[in-house]
Coordinates of C-alpha atoms in Angstrom, one line a residue:
X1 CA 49.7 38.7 46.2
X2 CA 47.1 41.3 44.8
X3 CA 44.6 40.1 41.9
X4 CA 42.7 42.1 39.8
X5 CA 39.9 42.2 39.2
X6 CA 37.3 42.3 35.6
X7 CA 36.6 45.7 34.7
X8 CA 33.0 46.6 33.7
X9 CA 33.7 46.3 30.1
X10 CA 35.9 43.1 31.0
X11 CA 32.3 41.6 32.1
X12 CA 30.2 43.6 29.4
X13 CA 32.4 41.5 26.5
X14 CA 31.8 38.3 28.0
X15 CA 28.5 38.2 28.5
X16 CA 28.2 39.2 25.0
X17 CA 30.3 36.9 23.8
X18 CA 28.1 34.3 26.2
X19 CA 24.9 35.2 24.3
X20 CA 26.5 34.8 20.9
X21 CA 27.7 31.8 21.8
X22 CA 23.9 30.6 23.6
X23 CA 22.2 31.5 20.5
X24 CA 24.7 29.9 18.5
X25 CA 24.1 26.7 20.9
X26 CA 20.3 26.9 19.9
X27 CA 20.9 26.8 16.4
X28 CA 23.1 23.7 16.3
X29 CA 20.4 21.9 19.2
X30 CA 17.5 22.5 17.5
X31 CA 18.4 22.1 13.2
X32 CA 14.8 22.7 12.4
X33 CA 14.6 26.2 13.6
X34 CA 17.8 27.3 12.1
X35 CA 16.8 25.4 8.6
X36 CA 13.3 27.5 8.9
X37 CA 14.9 30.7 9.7
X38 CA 17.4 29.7 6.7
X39 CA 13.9 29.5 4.8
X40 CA 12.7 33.1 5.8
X41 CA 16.4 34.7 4.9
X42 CA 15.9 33.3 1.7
X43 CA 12.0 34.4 1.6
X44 CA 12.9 37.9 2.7
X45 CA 15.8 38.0 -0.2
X46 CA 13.7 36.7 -3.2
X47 CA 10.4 39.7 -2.5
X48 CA 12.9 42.6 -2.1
X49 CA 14.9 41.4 -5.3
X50 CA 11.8 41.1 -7.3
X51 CA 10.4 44.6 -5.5
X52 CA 13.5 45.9 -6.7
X53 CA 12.6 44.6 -10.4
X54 CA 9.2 45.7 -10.1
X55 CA 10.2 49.2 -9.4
X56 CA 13.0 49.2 -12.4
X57 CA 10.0 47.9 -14.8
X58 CA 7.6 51.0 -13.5
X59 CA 10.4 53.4 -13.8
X60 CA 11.1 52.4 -17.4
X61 CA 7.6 51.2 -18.6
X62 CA 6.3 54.9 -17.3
X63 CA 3.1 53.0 -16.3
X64 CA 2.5 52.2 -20.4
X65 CA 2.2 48.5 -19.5
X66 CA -0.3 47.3 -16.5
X67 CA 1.9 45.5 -14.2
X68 CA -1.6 42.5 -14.0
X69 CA -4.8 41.9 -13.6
X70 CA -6.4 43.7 -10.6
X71 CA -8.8 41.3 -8.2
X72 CA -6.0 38.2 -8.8
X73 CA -3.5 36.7 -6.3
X74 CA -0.7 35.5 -8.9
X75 CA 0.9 32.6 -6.7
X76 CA 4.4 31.1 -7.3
X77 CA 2.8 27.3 -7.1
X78 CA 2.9 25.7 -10.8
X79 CA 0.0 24.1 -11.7
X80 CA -1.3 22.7 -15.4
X81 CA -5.0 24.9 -14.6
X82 CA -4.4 28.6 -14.9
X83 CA -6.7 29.2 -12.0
X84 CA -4.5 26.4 -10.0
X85 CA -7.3 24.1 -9.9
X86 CA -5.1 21.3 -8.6
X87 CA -4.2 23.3 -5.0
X88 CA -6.1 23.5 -2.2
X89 CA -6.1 27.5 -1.3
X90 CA -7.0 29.9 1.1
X91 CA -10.8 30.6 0.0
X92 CA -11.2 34.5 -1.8
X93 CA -14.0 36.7 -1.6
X94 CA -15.7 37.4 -4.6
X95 CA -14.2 38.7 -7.5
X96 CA -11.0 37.8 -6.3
X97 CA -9.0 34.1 -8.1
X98 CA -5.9 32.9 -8.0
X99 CA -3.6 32.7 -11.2
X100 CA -1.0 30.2 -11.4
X101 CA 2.0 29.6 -14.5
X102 CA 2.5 25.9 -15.8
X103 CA 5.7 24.1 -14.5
X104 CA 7.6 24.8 -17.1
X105 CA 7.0 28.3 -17.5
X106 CA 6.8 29.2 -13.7
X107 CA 10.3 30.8 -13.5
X108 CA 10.3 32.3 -16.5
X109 CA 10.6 36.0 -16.7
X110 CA 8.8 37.1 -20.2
X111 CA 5.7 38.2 -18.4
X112 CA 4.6 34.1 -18.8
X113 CA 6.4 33.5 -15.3
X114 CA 4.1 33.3 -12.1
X115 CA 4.4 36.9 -12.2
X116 CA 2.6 38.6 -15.4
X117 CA 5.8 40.9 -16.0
X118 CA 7.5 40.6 -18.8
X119 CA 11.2 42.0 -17.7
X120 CA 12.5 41.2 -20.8
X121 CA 11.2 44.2 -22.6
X122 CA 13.7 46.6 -20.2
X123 CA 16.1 48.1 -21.7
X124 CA 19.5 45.9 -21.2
X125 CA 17.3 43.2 -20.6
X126 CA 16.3 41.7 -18.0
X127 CA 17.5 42.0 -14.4
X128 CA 16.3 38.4 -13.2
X129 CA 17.9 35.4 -15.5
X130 CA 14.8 33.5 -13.4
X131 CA 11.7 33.9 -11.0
X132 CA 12.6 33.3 -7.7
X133 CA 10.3 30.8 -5.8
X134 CA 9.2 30.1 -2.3
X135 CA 11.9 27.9 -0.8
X136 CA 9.5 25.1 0.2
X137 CA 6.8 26.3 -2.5
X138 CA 4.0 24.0 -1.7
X139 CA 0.4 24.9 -1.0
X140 CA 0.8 23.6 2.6
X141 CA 0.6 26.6 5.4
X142 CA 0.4 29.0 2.4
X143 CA 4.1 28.2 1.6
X144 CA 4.2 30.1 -1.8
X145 CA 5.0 34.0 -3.0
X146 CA 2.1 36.1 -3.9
X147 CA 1.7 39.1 -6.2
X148 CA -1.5 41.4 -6.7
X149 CA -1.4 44.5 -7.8
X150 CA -4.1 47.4 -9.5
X151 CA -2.3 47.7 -13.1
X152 CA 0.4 50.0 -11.3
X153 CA 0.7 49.8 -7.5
X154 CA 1.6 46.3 -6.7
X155 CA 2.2 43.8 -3.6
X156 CA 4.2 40.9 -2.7
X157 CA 4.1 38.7 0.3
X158 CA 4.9 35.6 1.8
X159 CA 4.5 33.5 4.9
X160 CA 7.0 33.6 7.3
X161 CA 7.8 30.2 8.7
X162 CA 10.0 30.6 12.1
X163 CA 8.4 31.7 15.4
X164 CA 11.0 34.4 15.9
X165 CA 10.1 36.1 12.5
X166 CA 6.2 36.1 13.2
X167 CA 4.3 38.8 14.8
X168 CA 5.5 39.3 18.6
X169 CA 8.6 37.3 17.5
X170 CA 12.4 37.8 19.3
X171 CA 13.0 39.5 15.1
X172 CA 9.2 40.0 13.8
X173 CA 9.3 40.9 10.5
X174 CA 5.3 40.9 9.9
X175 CA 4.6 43.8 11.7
X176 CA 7.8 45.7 10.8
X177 CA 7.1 45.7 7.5
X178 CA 4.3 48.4 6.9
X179 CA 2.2 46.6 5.9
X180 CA -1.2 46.3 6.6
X181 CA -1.4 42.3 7.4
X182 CA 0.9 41.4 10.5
X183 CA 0.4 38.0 9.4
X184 CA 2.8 37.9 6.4
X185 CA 5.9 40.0 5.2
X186 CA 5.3 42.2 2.3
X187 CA 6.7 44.6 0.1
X188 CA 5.5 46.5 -2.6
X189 CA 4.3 50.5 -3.4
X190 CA 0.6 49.7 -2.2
X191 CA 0.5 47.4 1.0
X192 CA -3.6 47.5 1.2
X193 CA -3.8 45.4 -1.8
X194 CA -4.3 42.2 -0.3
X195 CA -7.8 40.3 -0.2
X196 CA -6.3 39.3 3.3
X197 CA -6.0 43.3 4.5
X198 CA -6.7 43.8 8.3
X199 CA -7.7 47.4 6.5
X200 CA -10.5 45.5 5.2
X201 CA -9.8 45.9 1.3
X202 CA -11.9 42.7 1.2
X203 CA -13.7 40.7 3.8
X204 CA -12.9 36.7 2.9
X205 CA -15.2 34.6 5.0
X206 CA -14.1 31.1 6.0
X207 CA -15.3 28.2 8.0
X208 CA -14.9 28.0 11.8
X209 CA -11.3 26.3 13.0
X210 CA -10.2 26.7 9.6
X211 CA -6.7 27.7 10.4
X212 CA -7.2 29.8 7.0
X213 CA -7.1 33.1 6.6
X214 CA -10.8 34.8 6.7
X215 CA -13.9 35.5 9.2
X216 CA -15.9 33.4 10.9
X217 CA -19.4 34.7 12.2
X218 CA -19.9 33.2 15.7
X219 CA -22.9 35.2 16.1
X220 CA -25.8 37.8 15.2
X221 CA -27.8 38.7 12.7
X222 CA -26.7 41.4 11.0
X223 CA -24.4 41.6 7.8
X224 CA -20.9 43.2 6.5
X225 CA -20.3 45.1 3.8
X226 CA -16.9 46.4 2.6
X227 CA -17.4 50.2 1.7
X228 CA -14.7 53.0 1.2
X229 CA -15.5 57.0 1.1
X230 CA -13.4 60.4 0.0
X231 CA -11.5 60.6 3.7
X232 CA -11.2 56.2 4.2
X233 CA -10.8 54.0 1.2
X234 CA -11.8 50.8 2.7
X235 CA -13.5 49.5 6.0
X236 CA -16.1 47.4 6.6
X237 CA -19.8 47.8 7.8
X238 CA -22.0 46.3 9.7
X239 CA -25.5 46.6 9.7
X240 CA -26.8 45.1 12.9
X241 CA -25.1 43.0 15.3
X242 CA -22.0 40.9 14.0
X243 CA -19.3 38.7 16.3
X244 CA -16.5 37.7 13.9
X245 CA -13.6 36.3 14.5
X246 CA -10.1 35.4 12.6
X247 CA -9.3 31.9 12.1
X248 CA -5.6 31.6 11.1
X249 CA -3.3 31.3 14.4
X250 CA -1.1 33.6 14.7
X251 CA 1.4 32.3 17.7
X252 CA 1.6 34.2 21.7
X253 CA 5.1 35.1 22.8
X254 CA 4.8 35.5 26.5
X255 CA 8.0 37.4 26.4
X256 CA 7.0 40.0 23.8
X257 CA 4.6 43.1 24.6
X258 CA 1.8 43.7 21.7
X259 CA 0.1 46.8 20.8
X260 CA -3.6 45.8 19.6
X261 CA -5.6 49.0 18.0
X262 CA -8.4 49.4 16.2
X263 CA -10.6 52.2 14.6
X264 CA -14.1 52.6 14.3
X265 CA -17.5 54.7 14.3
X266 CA -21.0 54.5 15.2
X267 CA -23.2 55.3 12.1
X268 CA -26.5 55.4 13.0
X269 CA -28.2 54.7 16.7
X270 CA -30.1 51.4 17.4
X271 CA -33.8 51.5 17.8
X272 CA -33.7 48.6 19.6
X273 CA -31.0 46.7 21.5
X274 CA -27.5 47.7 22.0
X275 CA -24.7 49.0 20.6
X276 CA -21.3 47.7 22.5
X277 CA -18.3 47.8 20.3
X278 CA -15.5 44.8 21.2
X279 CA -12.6 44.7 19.2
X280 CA -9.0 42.2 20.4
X281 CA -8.1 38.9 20.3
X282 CA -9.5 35.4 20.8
X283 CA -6.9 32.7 22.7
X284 CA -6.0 29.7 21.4
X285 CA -5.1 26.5 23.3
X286 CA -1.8 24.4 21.7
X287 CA -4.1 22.1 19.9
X288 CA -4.8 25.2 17.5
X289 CA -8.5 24.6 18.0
X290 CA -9.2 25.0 21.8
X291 CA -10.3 28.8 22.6
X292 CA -9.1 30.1 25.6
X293 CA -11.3 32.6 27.1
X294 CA -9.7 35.0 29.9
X295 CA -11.1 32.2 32.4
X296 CA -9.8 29.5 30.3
X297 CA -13.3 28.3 29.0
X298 CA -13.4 27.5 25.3
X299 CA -16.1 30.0 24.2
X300 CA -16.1 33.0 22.0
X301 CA -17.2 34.9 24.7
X302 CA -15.1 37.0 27.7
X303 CA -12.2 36.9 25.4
X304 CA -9.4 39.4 25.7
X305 CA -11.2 42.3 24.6
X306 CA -7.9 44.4 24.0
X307 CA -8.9 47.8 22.2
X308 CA -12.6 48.2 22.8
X309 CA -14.6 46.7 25.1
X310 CA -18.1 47.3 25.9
X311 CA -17.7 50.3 24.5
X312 CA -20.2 53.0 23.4
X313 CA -19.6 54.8 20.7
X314 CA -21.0 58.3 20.2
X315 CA -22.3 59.2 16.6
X316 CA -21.3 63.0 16.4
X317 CA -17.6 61.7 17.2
X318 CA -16.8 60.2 14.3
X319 CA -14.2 58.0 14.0
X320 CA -12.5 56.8 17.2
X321 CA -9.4 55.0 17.7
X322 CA -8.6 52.4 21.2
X323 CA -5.6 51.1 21.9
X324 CA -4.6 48.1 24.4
X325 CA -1.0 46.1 25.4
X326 CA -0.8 42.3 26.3
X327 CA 2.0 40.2 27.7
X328 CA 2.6 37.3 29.8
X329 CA 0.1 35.2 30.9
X330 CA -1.9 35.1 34.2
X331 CA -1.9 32.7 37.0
X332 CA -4.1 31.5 35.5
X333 CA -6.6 33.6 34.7
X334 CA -6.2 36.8 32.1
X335 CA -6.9 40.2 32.0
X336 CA -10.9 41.6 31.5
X337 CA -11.0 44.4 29.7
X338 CA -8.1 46.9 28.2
X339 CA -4.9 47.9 29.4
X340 CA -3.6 51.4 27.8
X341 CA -0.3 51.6 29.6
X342 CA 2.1 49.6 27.9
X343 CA 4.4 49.7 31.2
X344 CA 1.5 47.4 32.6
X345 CA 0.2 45.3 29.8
X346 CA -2.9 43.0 30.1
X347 CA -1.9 39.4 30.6
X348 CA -3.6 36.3 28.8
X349 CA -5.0 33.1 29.8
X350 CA -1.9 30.4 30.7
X351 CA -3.4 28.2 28.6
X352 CA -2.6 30.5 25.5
X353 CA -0.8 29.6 23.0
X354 CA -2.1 31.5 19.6
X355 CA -4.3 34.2 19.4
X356 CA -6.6 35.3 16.5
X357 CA -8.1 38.9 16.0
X358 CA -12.0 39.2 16.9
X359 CA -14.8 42.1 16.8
X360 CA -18.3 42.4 17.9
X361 CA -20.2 45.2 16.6
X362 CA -23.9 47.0 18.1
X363 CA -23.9 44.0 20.7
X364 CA -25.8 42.7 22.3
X365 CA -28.5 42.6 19.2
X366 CA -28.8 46.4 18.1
X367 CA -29.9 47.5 15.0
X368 CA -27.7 49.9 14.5
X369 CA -25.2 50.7 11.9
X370 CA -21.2 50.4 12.8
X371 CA -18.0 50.8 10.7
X372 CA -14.7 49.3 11.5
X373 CA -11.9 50.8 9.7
X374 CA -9.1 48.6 10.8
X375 CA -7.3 46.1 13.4
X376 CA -3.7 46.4 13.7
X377 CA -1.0 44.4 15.9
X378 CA 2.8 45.0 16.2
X379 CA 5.4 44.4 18.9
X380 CA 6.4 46.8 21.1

């Protein structure tokens, strides 16, 4: 008797219908990932429903009406001190404060609502009955919406809470977003608004394993300065030698390729020392506090310099923009250096299991003068 076989679309079906089902498996074995991604459907839902009220207000208020207060994160956490006294928050650089809305005012939405928009004076009314909140909305891991804008340009963003929606996650919506912070999902008409910006519109300093989001200065003597000219609104200068580093873990996917790039310049020549530009990534171990050097050593140094490393940068060139890809991890050592092919990333540490941005500017100890205009990371 002759049997027939599967045709290739025969097969092609059931393996799809396979992975539906494997992901669907997933879901109902692990409850606490699907309840967080359940959490970041909702997050996603609530800031493109209020972007879509903020952009009905400017369209009718024909910029008559500043939308806030520029230099204040409005925060969705109620609190009885306008200033939200009672919550411990990410630390702001100076003149940057939080705002926040009393508990029972929080959701309302006559411009006394954690956001300072009074809907209510549209035309038909308005198109929220209530503010929408952060699903958790707690102060813990930043679990809150935020809101900052100029008086007319304006920025929300939240804190995404499952792996697969986080930078280098299997659906990243951090750095899909076009934003300027691949650490959060925002929307908005001006994405640089941020105290947070990896475009530097501020430069928040924090203290060393923080897990908050901010700078740490591992080393050298020289400052930072956030400046801005004509051709590039906002970067950051450093006068002398300065080794920062992030300190809010962002979390590796092994699986996932990430583009690292950053942009910056050479100002002025050292008269002594050098003037090395690093700019990548710091590992983390699973503790969240362990670094993980590319030989596994927890030290700030011989990280996984991904964009520039050792680099000298020429004066009369101006700006100048390095780009590096990572993925996997070593056995077990990582990758010196850069890797500009993205068909054969770099490869961390195995101990990895965060990473952090980092840069090192006129190293080793120059006393020269350095911009850094920006650090991006996406998934490739």
């Amino acid at each position: 008797m002759h049997r027939r076989g599967f045709t290739l679309l025969e097969l092609l079906i059931t393996i799809g219908i396979l992975a539906v089902l494997a992901t669907t498996a997933v879901l109902i074995i692990n409850p606490v990932e699907y309840l967080k991604q359940s959490r970041d459907t909702k997050r996603v839902g609530d800031l493109d429903t209020l972007h879509k009220a903020l952009q009905l207000f400017t369209v009718q208020n024909m910029g008559a009406t500043p939308l806030g207060a520029a230099s204040i994160v409005y925060i969705s956490l109620p609190d009885t001190s306008s200033t939200c006294g009672s919550h411990t928050l990410p630390t702001l650089p100076a003149p940057w404060q939080y705002q926040c809305a009393t508990s029972a005012n929080v959701k309302k939405v006559d411009g006394t609502g954690w956001l300072p928009v009074d809907f209510t004076s549209l035309y038909g009314g308005s198109p929220l009955a209530t503010l929408p909140t952060e699903p958790a909305n707690i102060a813990t891991n930043a679990q809150y919406y935020a809101f900052v804008t100029d008086g007319q340009k304006y920025e929300l963003f939240s804190i995404m809470e499952s792996n697969d929606n986080v930078l280098g996650g299997r659906t990243d919506k951090t750095s899909k977003d076009s934003g300027d912070d691949f650490t959060r999902y925002e929307v908005g008409t001006n994405l640089t608004l941020a105290p947070w910006s990896f475009e530097f519109t501020a430069f928040p300093i924090v203290a060393n394993n923080s897990k908050q989001p901010g700078w740490y200065k591992n080393a050298g003597p020289g400052t930072v300065t956030v400046q801005g000219d004509a051709q590039t609104p906002h970067f950051i200068q450093a006068n002398g030698q300065v080794w920062y580093g992030w300190q809010e873990n962002i979390p590796y996917d092994p699986n996932s390729i990430y583009k690292l790039e950053c942009r910056a310049r050479q100002i002025l020549d050292p008269t002594v020392g050098g003037k090395s530009t690093y700019c990548g990534f710091n590992g983390v171990a699973a503790d969240g506090v362990t670094l993980v050097s590319v030989s596994g050593s927890n030290s700030y140094g011989s990280q996984h310099y991904r964009a520039f490393s050792g680099t000298s940068l020429t004066v009369a060139a101006g700006w100048t923009v390095a780009t590096g890809y990572t993925s996997g991890y070593g056995a077990p050592n990582g990758t010196s250096g850069t890797c500009t092919n993205p068909a054969a990333p770099c490869v961390v540490h195995a101990n990895v299991r965060y990473i952090r941005p980092m840069f090192l500017l006129n190293y080793s100890v120059g006393d020269g003068i350095a911009d850094l205009d920006y650090i991006k990371i996406t998934k490739q």
